[in-house]
JSON list of C-alpha atoms in Angstrom, two decimals:
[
{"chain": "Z", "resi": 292, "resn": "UNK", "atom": "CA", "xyz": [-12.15, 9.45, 8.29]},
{"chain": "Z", "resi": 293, "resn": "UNK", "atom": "CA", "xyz": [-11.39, 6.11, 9.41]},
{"chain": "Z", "resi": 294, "resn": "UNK", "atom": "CA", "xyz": [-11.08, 2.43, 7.96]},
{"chain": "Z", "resi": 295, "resn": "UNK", "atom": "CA", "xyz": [-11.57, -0.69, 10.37]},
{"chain": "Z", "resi": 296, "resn": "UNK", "atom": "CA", "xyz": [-10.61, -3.93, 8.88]},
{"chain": "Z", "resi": 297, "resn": "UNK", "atom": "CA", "xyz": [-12.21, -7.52, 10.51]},
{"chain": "Z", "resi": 298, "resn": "UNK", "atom": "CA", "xyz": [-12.22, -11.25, 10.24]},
{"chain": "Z", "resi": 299, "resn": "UNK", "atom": "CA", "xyz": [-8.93, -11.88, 10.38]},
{"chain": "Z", "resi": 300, "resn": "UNK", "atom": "CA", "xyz": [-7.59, -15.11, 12.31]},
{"chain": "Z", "resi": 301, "resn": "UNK", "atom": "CA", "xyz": [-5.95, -18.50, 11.92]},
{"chain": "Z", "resi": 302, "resn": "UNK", "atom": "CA", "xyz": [-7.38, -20.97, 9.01]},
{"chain": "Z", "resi": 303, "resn": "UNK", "atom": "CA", "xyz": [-5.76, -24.02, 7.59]},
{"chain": "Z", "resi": 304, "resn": "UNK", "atom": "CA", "xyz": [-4.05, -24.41, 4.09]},
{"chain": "Z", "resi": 305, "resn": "UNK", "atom": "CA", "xyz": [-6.88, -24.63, 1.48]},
{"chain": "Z", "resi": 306, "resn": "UNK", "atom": "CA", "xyz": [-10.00, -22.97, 3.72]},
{"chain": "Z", "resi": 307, "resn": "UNK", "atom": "CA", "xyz": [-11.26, -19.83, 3.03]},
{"chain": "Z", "resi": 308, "resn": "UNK", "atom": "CA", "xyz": [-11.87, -16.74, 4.96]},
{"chain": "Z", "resi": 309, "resn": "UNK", "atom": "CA", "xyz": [-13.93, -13.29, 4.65]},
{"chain": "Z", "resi": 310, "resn": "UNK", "atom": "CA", "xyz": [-12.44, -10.30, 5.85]},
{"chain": "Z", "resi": 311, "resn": "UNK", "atom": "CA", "xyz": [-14.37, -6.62, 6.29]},
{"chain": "Z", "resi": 312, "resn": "UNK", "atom": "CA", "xyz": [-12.90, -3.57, 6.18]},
{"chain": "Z", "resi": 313, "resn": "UNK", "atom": "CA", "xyz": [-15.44, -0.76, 7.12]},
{"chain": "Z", "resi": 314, "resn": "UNK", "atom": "CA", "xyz": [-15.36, 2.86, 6.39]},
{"chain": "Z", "resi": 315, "resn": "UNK", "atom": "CA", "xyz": [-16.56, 6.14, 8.22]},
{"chain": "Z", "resi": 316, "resn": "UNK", "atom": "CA", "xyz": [-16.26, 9.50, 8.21]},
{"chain": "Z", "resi": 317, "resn": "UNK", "atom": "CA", "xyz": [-16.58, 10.08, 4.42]},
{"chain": "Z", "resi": 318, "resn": "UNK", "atom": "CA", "xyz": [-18.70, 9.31, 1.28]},
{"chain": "Z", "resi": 319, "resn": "UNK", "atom": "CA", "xyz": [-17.73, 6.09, 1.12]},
{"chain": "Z", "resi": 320, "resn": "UNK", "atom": "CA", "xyz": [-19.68, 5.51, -2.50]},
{"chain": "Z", "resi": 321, "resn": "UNK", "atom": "CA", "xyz": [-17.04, 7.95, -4.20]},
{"chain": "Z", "resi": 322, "resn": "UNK", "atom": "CA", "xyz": [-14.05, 6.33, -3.51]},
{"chain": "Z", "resi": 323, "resn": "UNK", "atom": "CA", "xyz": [-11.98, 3.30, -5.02]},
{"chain": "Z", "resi": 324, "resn": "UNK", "atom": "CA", "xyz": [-10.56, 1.01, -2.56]},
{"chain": "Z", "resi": 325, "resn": "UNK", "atom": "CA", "xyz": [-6.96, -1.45, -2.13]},
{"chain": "Z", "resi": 326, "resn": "UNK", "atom": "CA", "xyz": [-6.44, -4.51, -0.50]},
{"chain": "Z", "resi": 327, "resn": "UNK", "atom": "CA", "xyz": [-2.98, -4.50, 0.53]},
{"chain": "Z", "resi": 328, "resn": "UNK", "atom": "CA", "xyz": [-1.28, -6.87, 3.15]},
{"chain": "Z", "resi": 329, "resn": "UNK", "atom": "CA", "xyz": [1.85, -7.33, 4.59]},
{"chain": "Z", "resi": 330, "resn": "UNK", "atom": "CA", "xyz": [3.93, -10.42, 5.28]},
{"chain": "Z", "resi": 331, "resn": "UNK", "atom": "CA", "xyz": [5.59, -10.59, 8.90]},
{"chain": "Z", "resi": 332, "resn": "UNK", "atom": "CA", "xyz": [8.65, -9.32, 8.81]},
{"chain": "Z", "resi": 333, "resn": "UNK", "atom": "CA", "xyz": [7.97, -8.32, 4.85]},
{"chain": "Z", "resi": 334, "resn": "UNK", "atom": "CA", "xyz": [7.45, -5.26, 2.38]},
{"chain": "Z", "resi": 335, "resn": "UNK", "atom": "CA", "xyz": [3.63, -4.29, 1.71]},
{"chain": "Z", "resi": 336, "resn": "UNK", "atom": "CA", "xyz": [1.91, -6.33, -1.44]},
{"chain": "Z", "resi": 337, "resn": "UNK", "atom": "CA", "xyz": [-0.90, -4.46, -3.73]},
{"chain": "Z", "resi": 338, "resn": "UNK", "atom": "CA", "xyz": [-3.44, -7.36, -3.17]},
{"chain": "Z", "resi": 339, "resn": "UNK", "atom": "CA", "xyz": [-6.70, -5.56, -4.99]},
{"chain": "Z", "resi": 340, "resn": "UNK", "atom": "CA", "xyz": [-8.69, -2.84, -5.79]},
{"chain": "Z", "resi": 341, "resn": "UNK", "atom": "CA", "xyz": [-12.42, -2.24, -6.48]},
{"chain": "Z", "resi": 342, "resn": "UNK", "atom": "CA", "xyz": [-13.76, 0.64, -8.27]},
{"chain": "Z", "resi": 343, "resn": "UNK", "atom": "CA", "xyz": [-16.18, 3.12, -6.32]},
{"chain": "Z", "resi": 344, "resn": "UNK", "atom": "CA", "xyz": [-19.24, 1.60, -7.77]},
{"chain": "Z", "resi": 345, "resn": "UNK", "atom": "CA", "xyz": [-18.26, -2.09, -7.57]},
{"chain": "Z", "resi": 346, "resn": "UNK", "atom": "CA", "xyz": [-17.97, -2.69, -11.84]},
{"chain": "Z", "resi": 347, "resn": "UNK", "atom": "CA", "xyz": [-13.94, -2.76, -11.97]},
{"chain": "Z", "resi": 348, "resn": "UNK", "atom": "CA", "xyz": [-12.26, -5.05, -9.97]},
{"chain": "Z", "resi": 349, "resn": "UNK", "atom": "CA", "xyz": [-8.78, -5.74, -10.25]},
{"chain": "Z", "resi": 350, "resn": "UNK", "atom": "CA", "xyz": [-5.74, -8.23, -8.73]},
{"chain": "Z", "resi": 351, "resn": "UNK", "atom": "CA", "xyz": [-2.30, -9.26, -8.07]},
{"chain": "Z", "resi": 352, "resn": "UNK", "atom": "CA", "xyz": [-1.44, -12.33, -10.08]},
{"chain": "Z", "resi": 353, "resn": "UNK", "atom": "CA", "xyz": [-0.33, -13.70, -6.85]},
{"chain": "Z", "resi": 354, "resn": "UNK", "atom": "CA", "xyz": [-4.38, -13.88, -5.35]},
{"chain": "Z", "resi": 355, "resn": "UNK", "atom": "CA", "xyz": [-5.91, -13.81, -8.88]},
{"chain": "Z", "resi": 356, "resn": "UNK", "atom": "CA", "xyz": [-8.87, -16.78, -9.08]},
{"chain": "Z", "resi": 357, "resn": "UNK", "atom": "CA", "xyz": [-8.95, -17.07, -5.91]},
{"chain": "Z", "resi": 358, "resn": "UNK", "atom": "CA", "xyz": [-9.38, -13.53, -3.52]},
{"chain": "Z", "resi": 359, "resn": "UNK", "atom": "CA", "xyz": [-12.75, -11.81, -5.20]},
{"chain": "Z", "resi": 360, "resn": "UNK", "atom": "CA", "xyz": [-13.01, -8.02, -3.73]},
{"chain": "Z", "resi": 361, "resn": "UNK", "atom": "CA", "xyz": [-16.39, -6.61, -3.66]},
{"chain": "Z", "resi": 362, "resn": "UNK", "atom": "CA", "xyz": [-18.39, -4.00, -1.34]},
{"chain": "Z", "resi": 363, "resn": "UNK", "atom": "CA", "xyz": [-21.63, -2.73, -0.01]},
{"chain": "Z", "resi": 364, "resn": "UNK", "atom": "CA", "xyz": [-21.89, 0.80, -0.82]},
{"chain": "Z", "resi": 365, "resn": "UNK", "atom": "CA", "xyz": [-25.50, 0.52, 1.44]},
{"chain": "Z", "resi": 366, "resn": "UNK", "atom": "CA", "xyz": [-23.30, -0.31, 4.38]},
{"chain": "Z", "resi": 367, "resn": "UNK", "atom": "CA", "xyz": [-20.44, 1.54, 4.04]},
{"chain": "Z", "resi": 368, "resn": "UNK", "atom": "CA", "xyz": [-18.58, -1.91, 3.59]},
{"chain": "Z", "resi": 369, "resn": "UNK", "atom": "CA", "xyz": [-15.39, -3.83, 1.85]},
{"chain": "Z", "resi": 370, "resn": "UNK", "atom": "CA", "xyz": [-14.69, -7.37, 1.79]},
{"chain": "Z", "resi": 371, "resn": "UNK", "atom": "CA", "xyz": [-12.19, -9.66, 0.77]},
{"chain": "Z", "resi": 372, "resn": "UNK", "atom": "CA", "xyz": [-13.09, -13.08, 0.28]},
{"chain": "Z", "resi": 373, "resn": "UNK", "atom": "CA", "xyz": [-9.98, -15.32, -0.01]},
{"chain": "Z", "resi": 374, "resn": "UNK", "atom": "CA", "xyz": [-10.36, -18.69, -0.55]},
{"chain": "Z", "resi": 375, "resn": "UNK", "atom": "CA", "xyz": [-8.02, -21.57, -1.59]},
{"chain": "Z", "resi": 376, "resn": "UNK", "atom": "CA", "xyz": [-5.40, -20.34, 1.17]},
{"chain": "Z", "resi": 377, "resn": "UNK", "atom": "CA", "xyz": [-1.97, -20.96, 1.19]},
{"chain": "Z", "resi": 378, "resn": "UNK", "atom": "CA", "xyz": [1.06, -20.39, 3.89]},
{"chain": "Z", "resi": 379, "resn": "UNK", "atom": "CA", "xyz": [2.27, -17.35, 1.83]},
{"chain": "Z", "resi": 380, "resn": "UNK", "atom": "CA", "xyz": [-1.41, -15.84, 2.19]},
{"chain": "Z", "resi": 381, "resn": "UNK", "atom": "CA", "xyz": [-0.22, -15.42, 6.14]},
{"chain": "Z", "resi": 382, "resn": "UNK", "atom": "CA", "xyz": [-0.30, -11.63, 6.74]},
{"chain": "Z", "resi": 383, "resn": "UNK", "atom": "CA", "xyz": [-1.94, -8.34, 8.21]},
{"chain": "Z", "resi": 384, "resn": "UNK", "atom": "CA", "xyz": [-4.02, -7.47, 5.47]},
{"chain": "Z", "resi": 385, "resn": "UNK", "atom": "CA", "xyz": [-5.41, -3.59, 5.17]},
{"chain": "Z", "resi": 386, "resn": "UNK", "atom": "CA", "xyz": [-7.86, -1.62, 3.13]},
{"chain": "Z", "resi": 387, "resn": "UNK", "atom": "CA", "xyz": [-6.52, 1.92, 1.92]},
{"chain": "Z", "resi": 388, "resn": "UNK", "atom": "CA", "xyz": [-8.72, 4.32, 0.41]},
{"chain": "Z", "resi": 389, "resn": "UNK", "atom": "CA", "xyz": [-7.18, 5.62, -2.96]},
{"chain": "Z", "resi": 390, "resn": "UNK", "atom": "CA", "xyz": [-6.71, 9.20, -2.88]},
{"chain": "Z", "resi": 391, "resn": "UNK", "atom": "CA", "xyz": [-7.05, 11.92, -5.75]},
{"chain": "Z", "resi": 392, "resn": "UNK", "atom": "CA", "xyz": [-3.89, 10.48, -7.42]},
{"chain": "Z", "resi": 393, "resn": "UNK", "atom": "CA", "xyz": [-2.84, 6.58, -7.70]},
{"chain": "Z", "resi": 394, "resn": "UNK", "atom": "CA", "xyz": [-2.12, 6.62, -4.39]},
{"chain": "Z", "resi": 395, "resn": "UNK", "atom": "CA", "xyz": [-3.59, 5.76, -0.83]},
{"chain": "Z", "resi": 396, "resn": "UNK", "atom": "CA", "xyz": [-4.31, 8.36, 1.51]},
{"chain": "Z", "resi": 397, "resn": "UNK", "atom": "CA", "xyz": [-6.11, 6.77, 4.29]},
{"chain": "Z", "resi": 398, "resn": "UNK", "atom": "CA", "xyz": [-5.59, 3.28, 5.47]},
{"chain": "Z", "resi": 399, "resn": "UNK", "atom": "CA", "xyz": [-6.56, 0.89, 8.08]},
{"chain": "Z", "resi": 400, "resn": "UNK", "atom": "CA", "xyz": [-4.90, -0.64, 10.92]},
{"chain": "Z", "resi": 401, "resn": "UNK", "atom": "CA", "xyz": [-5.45, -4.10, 9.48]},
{"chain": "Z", "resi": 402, "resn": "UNK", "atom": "CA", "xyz": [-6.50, -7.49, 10.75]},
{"chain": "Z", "resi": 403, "resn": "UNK", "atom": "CA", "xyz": [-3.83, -10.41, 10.51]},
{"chain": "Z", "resi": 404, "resn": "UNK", "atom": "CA", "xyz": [-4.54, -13.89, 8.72]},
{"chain": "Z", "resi": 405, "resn": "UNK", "atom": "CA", "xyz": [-2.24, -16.76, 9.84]},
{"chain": "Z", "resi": 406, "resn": "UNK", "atom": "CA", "xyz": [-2.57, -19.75, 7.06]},
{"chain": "Z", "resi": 407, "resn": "UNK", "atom": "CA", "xyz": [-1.72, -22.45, 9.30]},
{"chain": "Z", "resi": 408, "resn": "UNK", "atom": "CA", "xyz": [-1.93, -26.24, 10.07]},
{"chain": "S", "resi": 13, "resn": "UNK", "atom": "CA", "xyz": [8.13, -10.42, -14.47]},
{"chain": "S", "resi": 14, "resn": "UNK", "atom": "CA", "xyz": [8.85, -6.42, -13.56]},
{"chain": "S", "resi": 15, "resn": "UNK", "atom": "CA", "xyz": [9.98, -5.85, -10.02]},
{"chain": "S", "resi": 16, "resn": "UNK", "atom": "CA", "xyz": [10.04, -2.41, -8.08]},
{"chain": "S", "resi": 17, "resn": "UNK", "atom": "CA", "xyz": [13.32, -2.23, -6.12]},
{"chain": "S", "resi": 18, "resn": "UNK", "atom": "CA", "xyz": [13.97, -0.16, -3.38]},
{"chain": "S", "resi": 19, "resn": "UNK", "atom": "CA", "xyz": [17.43, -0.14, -0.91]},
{"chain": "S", "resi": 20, "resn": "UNK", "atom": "CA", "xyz": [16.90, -2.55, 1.82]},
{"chain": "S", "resi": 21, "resn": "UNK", "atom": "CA", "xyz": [18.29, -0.29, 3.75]},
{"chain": "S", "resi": 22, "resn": "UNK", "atom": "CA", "xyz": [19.80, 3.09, 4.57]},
{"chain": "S", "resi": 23, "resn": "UNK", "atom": "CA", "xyz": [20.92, 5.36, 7.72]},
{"chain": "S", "resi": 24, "resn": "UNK", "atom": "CA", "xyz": [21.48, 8.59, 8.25]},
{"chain": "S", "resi": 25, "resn": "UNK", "atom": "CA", "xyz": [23.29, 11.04, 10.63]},
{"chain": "S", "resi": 26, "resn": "UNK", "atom": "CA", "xyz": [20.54, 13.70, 12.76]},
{"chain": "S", "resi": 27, "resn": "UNK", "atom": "CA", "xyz": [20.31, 16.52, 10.73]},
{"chain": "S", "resi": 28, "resn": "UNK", "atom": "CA", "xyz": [21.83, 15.06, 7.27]},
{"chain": "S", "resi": 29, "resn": "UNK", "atom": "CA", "xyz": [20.05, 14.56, 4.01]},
{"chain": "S", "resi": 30, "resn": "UNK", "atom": "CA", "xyz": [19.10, 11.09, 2.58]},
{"chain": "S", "resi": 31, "resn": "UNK", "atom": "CA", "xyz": [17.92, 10.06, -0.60]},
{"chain": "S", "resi": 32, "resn": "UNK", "atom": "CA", "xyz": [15.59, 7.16, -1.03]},
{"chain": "S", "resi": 33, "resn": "UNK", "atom": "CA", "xyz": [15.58, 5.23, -4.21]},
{"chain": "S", "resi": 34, "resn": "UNK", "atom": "CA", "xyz": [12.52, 3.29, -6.03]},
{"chain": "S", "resi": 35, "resn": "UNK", "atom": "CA", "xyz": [13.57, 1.45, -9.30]},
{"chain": "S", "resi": 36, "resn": "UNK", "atom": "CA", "xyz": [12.08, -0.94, -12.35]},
{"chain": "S", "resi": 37, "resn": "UNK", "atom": "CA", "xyz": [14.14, -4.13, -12.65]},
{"chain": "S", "resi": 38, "resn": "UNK", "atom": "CA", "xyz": [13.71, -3.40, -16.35]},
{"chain": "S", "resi": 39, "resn": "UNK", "atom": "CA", "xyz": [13.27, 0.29, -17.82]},
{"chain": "S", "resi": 40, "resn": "UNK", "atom": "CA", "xyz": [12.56, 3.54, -16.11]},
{"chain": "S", "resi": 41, "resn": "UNK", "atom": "CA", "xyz": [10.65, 5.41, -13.55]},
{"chain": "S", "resi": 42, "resn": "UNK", "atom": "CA", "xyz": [9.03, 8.22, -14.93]},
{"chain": "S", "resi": 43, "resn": "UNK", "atom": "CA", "xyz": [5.86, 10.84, -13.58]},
{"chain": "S", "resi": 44, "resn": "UNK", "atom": "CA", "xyz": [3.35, 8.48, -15.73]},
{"chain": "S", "resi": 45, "resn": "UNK", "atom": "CA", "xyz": [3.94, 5.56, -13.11]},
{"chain": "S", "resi": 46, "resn": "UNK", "atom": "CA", "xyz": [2.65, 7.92, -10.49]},
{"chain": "S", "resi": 47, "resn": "UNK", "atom": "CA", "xyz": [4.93, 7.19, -8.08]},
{"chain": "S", "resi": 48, "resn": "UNK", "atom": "CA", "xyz": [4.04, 7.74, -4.12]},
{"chain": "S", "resi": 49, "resn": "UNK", "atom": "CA", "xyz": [5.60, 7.07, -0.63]},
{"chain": "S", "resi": 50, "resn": "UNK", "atom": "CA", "xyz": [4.79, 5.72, 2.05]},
{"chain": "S", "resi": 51, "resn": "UNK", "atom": "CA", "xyz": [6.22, 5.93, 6.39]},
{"chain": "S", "resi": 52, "resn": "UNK", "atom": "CA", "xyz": [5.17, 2.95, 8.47]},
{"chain": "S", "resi": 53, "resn": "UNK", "atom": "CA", "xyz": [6.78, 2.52, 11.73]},
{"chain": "S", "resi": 54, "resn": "UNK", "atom": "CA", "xyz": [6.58, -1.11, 13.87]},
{"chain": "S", "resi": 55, "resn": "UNK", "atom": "CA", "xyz": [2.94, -2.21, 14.52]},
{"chain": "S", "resi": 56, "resn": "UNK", "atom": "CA", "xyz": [1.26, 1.04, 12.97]},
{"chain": "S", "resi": 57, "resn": "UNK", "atom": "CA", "xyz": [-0.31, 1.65, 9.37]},
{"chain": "S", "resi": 58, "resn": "UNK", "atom": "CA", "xyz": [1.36, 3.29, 6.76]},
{"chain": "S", "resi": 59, "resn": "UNK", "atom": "CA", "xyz": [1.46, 7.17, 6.61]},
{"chain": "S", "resi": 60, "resn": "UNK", "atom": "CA", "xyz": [0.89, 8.86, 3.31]},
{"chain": "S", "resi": 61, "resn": "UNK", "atom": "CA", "xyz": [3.78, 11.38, 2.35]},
{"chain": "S", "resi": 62, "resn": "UNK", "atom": "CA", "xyz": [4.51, 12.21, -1.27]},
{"chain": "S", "resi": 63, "resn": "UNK", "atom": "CA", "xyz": [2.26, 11.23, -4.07]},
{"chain": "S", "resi": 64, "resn": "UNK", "atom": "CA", "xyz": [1.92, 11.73, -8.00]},
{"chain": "S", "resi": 65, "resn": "UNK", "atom": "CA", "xyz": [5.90, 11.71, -7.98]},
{"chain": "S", "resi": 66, "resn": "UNK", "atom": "CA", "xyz": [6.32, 15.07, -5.77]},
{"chain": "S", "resi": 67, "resn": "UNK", "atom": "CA", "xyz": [3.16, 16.06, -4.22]},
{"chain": "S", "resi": 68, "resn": "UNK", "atom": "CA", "xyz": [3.70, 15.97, -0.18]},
{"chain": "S", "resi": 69, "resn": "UNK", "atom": "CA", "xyz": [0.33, 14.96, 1.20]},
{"chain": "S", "resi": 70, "resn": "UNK", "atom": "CA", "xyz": [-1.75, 17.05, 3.92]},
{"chain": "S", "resi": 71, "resn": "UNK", "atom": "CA", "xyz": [0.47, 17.97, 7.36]},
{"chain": "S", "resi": 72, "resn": "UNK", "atom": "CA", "xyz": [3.73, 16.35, 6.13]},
{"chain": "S", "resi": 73, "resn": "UNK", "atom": "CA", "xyz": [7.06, 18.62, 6.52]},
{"chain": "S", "resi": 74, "resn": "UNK", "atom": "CA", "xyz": [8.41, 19.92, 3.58]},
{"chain": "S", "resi": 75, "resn": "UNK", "atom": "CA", "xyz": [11.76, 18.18, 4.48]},
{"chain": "S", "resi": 76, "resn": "UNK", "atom": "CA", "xyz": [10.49, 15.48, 2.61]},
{"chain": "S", "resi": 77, "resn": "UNK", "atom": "CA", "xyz": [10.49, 16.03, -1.07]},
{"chain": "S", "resi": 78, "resn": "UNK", "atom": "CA", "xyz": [9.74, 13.36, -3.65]},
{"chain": "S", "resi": 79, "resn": "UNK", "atom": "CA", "xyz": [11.10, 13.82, -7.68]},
{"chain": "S", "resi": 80, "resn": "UNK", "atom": "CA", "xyz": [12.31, 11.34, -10.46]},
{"chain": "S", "resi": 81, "resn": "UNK", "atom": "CA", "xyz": [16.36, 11.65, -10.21]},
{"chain": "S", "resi": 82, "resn": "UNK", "atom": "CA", "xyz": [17.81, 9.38, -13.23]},
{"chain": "S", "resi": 83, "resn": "UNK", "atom": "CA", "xyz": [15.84, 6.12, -13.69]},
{"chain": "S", "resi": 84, "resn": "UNK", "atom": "CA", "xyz": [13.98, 6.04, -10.52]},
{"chain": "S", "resi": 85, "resn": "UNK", "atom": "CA", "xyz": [11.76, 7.67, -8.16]},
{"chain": "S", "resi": 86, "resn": "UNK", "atom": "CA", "xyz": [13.23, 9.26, -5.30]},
{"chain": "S", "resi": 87, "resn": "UNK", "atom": "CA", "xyz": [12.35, 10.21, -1.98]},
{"chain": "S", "resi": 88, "resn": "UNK", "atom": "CA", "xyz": [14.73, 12.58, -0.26]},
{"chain": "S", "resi": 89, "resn": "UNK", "atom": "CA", "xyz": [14.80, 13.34, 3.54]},
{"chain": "S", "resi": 90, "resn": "UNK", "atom": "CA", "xyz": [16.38, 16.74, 4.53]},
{"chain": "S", "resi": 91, "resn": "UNK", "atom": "CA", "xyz": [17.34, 17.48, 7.97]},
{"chain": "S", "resi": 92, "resn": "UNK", "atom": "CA", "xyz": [16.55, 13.78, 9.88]},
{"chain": "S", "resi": 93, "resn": "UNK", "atom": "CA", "xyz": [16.09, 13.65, 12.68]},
{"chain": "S", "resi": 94, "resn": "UNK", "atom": "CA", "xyz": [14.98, 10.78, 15.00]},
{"chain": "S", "resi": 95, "resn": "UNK", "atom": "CA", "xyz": [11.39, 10.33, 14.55]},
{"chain": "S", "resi": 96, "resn": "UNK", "atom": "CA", "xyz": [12.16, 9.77, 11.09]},
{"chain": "S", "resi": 97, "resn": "UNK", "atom": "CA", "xyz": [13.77, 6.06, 11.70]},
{"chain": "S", "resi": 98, "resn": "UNK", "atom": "CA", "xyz": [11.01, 3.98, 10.02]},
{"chain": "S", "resi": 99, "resn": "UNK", "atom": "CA", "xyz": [10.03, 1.66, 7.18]},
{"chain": "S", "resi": 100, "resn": "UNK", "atom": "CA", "xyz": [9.75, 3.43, 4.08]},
{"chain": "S", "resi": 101, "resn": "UNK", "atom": "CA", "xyz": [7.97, 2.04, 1.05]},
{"chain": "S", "resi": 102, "resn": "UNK", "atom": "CA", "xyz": [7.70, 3.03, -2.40]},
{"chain": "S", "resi": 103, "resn": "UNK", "atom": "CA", "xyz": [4.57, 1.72, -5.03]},
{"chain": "S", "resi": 104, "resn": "UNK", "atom": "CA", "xyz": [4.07, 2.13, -8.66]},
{"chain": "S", "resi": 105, "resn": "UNK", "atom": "CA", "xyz": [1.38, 1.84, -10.75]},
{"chain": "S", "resi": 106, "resn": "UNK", "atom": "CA", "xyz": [1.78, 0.19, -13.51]},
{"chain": "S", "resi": 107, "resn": "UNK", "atom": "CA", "xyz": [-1.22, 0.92, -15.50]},
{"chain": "S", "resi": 108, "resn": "UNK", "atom": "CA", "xyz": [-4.42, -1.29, -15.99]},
{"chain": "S", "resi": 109, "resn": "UNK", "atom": "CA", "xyz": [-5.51, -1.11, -12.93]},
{"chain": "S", "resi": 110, "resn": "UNK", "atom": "CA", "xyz": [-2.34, -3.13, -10.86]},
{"chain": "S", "resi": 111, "resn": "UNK", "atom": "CA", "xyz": [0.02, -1.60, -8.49]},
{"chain": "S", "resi": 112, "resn": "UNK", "atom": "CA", "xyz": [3.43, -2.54, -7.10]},
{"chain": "S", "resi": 113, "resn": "UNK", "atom": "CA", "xyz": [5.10, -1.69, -4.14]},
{"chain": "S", "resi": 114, "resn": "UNK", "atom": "CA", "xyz": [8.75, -2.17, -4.00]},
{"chain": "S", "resi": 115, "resn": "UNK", "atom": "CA", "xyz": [10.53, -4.07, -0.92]},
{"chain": "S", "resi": 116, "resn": "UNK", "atom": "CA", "xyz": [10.41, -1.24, 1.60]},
{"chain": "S", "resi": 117, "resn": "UNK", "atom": "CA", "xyz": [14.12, 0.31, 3.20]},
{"chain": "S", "resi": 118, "resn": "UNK", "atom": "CA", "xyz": [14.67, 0.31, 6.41]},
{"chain": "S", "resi": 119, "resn": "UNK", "atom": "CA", "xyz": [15.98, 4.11, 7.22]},
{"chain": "S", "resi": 120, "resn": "UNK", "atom": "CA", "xyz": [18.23, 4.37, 10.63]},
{"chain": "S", "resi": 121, "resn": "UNK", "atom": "CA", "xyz": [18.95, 7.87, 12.03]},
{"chain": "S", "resi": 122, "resn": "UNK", "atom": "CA", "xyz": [22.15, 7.48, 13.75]}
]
């Protein structure tokens, strides 16, 4: 069971960026997924989550109108698409699979965004 | 705006027992925010422990226990010992699909 985020890397204020996250050793079709990311030196921040078939999509009001989660069930794929980026956006952001509960029981080990002139 | 609070940090002697906090900044922690918890030591990804308030995930020791003690969520370690000095971090969710992790605590076993 394994997650594998990608894309990551330094963009300036106000570009965008697409990151992957993909997903292995499980049905990956069944399961709801999080965006979460973490600041350097910082807590971890709930960034998003997308339902297991793509319909519900939801978001922190920090990245709301302008992250959009989505996924390819086909390829066993996740993506974040943040656009609009800002200095506070700078992080290692990670998918987590949510487990049986409302919780995350396998994560990633992330790919780090630097929001940067 | 609510805020999930945690203790920014914490230590503890090898072998004592430490309880881990995770609050609202207005009302109560109950079982219906689901709370779960979370190890993540420097440059590695988070470790699942305790879930739906008390439920210890897959291969973690039972000297971690999770209830709801007062107002808050709480995750207690019995025993430490020195492979326990790590982040821990707390999230809630808070219904509607959004979650909320709280600020993470530092734990030091010394």
């Amino acid at each position: 069971v394994q997650l594998v985020e990608s894309g990551g890397g330094l963009v300036q204020p106000g570009r965008s960026l697409r990151l992957s996250c993909a997903a292995s050793g499980f049905t990956f079709s069944s399961y709801d997924i999080h965006w979460v990311r973490q600041a350097p030196g910082k807590g971890l921040e709930w960034v998003a989550l997308i339902s297991y078939d793509g319909t519900n999509r939801y978001y922190a009001d920090s990245v709301k109108g302008r992250f959009t989660i989505s996924r390819d069930n086909a390829k066993n794929s996740l993506y974040l698409q943040m656009s609009s980026l800002r200095a506070e956006d700078t992080a290692v952001y990670c998918c987590a699979r949510r487990g049986s509960s409302y919780d995350m029981d396998v994560w990633g080990q992330g790919t780090t965004v630097t929001v940067s002139s | 705006q609510t805020v999930v609070t945690q203790e920014p940090s914490f230590s503890v002697s090898p072998g004592g027992t430490v309880t881990l906090t995770c609050g609202l900044t207005s009302g109560s922690v109950s079982t219906n925010y689901y709370p779960s918890w979370y190890q993540q030591t420097p440059g590695q990804a988070p470790r699942t422990l305790i879930y739906s308030t008390n439920t210890r995930s897959s291969g973690v020791p039972d000297r971690f226990s999770g209830s709801i003690l007062g107002n808050k969520a709480a995750l207690t370690i019995t025993g430490a010992q020195a492979d326990d000095e790590s982040d821990y971090h707390c999230v809630l969710y808070m219904g509607s699909g959004i979650w909320v992790f709280g600020g993470g605590t530092k734990l030091t076993v010394l």
